[in-house]
mmCIF file of C-alpha atoms in Angstrom:
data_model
loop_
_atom_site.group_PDB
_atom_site.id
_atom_site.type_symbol
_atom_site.label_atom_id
_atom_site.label_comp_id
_atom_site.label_asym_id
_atom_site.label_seq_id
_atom_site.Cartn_x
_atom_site.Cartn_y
_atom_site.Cartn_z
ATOM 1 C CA UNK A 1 0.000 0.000 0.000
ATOM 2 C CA UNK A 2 1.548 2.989 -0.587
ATOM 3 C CA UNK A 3 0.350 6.944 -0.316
ATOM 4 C CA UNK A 4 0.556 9.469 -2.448
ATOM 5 C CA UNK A 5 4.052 11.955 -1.913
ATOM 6 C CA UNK A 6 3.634 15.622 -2.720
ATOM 7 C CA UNK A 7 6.716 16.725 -4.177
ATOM 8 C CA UNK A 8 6.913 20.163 -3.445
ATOM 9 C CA UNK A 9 5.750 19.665 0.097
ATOM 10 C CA UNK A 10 8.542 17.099 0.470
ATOM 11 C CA UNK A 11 10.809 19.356 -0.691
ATOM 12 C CA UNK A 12 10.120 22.155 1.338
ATOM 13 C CA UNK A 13 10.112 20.042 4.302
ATOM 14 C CA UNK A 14 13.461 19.136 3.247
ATOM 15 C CA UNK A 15 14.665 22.833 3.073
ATOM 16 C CA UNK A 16 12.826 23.524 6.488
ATOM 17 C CA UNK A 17 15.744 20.702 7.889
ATOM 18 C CA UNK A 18 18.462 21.740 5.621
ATOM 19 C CA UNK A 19 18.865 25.304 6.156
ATOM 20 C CA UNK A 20 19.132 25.312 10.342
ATOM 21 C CA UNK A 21 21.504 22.161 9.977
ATOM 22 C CA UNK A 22 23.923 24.421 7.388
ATOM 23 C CA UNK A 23 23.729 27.033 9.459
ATOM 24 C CA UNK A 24 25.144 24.303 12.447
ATOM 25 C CA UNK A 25 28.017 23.667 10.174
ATOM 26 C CA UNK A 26 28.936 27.230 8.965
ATOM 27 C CA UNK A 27 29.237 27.830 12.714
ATOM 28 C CA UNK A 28 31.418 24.913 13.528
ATOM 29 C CA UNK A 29 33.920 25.852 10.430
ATOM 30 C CA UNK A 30 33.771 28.943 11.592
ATOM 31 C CA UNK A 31 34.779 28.463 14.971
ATOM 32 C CA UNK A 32 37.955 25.870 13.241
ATOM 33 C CA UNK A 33 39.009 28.780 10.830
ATOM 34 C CA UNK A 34 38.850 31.854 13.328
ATOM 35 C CA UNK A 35 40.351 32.968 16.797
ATOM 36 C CA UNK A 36 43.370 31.928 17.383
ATOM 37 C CA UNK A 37 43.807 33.520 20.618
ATOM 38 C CA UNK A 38 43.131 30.289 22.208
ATOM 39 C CA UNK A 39 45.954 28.173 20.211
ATOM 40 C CA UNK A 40 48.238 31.249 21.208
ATOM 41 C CA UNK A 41 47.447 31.279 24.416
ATOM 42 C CA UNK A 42 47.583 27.682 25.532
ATOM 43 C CA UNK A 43 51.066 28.104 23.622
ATOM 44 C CA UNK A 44 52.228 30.487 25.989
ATOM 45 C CA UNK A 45 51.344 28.589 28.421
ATOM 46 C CA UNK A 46 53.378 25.664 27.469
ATOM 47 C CA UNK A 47 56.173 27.724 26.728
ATOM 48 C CA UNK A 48 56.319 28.720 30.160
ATOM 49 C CA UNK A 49 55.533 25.344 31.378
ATOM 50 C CA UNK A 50 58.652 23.935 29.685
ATOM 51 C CA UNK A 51 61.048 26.976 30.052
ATOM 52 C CA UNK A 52 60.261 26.666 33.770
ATOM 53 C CA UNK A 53 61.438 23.170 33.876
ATOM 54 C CA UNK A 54 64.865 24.298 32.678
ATOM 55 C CA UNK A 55 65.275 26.162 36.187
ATOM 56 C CA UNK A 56 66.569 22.790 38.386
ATOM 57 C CA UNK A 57 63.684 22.981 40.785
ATOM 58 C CA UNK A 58 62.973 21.247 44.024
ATOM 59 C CA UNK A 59 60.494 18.439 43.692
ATOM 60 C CA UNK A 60 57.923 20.611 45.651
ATOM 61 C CA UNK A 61 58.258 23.063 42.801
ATOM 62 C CA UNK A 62 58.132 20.979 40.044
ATOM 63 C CA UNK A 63 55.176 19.231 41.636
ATOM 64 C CA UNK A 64 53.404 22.712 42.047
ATOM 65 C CA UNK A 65 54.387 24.060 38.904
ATOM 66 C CA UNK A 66 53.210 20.934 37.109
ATOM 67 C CA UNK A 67 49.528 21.745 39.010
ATOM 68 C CA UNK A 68 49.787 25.279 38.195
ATOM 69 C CA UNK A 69 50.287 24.125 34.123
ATOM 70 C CA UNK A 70 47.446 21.560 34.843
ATOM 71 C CA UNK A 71 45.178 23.958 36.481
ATOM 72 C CA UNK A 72 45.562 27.005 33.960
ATOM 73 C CA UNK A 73 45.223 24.230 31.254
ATOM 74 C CA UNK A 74 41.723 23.298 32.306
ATOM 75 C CA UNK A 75 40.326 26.694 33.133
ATOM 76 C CA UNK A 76 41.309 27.638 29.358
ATOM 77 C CA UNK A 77 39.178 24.194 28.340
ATOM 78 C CA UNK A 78 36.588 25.450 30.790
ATOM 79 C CA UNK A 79 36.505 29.321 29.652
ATOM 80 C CA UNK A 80 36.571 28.694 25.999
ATOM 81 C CA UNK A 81 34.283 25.627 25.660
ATOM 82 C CA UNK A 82 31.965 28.340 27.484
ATOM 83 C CA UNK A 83 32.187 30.569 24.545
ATOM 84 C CA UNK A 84 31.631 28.370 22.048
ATOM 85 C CA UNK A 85 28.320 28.576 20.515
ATOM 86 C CA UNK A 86 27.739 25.285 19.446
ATOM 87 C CA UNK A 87 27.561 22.328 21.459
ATOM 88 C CA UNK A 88 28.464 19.345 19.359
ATOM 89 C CA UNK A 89 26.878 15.786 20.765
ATOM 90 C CA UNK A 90 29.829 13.082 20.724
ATOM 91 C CA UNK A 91 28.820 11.889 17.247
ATOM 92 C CA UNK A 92 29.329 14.898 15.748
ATOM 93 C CA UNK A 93 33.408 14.071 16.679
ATOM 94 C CA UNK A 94 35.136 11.631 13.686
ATOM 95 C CA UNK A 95 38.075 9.636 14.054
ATOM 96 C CA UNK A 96 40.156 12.510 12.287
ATOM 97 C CA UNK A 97 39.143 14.580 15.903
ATOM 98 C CA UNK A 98 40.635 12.006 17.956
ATOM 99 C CA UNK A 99 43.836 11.040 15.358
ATOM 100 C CA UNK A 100 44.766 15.044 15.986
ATOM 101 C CA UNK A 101 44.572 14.810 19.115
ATOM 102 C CA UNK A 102 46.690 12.132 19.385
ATOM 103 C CA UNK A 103 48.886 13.198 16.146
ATOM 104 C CA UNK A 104 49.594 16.640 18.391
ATOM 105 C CA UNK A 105 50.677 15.358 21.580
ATOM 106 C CA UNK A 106 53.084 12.493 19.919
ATOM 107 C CA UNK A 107 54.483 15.771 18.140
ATOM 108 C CA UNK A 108 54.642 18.042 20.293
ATOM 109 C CA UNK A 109 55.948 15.350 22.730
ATOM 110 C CA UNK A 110 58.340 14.206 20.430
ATOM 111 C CA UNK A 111 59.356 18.058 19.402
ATOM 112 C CA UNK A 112 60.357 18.441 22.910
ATOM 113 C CA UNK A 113 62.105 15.336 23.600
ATOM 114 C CA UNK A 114 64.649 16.090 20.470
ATOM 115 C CA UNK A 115 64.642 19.834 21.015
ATOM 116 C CA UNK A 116 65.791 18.995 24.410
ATOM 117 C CA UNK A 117 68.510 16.152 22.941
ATOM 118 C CA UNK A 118 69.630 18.560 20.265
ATOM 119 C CA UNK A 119 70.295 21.502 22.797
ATOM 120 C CA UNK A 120 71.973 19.553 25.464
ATOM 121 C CA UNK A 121 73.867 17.277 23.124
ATOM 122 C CA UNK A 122 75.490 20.896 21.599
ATOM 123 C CA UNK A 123 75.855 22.494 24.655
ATOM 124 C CA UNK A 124 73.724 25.553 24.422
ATOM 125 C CA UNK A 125 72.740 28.087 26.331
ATOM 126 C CA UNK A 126 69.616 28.095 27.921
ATOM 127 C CA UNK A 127 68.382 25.000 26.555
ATOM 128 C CA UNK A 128 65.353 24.562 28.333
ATOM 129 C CA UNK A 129 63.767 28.647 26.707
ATOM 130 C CA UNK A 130 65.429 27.016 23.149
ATOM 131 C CA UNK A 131 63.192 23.520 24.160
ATOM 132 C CA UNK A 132 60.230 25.593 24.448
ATOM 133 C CA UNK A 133 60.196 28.121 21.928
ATOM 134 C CA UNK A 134 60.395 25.787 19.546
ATOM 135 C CA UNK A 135 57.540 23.347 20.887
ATOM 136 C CA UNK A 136 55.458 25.861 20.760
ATOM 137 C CA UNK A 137 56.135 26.863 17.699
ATOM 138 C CA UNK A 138 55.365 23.679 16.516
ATOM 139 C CA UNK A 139 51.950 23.570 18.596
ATOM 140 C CA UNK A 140 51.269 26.496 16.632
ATOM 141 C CA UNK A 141 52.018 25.411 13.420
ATOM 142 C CA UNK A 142 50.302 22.264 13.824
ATOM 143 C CA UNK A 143 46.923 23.348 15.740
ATOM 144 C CA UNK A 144 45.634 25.644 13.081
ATOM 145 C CA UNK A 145 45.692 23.187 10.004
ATOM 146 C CA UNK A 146 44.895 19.866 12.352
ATOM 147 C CA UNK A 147 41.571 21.942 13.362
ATOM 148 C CA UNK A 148 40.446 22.550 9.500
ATOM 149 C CA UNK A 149 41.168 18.767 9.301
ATOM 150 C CA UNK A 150 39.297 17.580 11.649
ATOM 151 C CA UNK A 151 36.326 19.312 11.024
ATOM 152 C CA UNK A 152 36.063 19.575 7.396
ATOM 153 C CA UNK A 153 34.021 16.249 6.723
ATOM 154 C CA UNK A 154 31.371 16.878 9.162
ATOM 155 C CA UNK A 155 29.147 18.256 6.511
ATOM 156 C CA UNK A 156 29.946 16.021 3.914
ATOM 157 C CA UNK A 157 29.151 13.411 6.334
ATOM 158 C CA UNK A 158 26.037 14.751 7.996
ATOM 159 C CA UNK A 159 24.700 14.940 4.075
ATOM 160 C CA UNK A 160 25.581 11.240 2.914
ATOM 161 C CA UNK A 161 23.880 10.413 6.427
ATOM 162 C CA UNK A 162 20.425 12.075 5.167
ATOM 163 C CA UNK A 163 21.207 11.303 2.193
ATOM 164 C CA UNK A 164 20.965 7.216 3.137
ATOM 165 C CA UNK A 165 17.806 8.111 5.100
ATOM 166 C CA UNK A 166 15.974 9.357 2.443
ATOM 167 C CA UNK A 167 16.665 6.384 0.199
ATOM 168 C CA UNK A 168 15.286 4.110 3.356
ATOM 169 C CA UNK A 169 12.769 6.270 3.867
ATOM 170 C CA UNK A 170 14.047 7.170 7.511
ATOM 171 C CA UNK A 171 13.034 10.444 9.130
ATOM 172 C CA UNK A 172 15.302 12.345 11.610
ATOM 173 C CA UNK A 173 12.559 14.870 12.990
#
């Protein structure tokens, strides 16, 4: 038994969920592309993390600086997932969110471990301010493009996804 399908009511009820849902993805590109205050400032941060770990500390200190770094860390998380607009649910987050997160800290990780190498193995000064300039220089680099990445497929994805609902005649109201 089937019933008769208006096309151009099907089609504006397809516009009707269309339109807000592209709006939901010019927002989250958005957000990838601009303000970079956040990348620059948990860079800083780092930067002063590291170069502070140059200084031969007690273990007190280190253990208090390492909270400090921890602490500031989070209340960036905490202050800028405030701001966001858009709250994405934990689908919305592919594998290429989780492979730069993981792709970042085995670079930056590993940017710091040879930085460190290279400037103690030559003897320069002030290794541990070389160390971090140069990891966070690297955070920088790689934050920026790694974002884009990441978040670039969501629409295509979210449209193959209605796309194979349609053809099964699903609805997602």
């Amino acid at each position: 038994m089937t019933t008769p399908v208006d096309a151009e009511r099907a089609w504006q009820d397809l516009q009707r969920i269309r339109v807000p849902q592209e709006r939901v993805y010019d927002e989250i590109e958005r957000c990838a592309h601009g303000d970079p205050k956040a990348i620059y400032i948990t860079a800083a941060v780092m930067w002063v993390f590291i170069a502070s770990m140059g200084l031969k500390l007690p273990a007190w200190g280190l253990w208090l600086t390492l909270a400090a770094y921890v602490g500031v860390l989070g209340s960036l998380a905490v202050v800028y997932s405030r701001r966001a607009r858009m709250r994405l649910h934990r689908s919305r987050y592919s594998w290429r969110s989780f492979a730069t997160f993981i792709a970042g800290g085995c670079l930056t990780g590993g940017t710091i471990l040879l930085a460190d190498h290279l400037a103690d193995s030559l003897a320069l000064p002030c290794p541990s301010l070389i160390t971090a300039t140069v990891a966070a220089a690297v955070f920088v680099l790689f934050t920026g493009p790694a974002n884009r990445w990441a978040v670039s497929p969501l629409r295509e994805r979210a449209l193959r996804g209605h796309a194979t609902q349609a053809v099964h005649g699903e609805a997602d109201l």
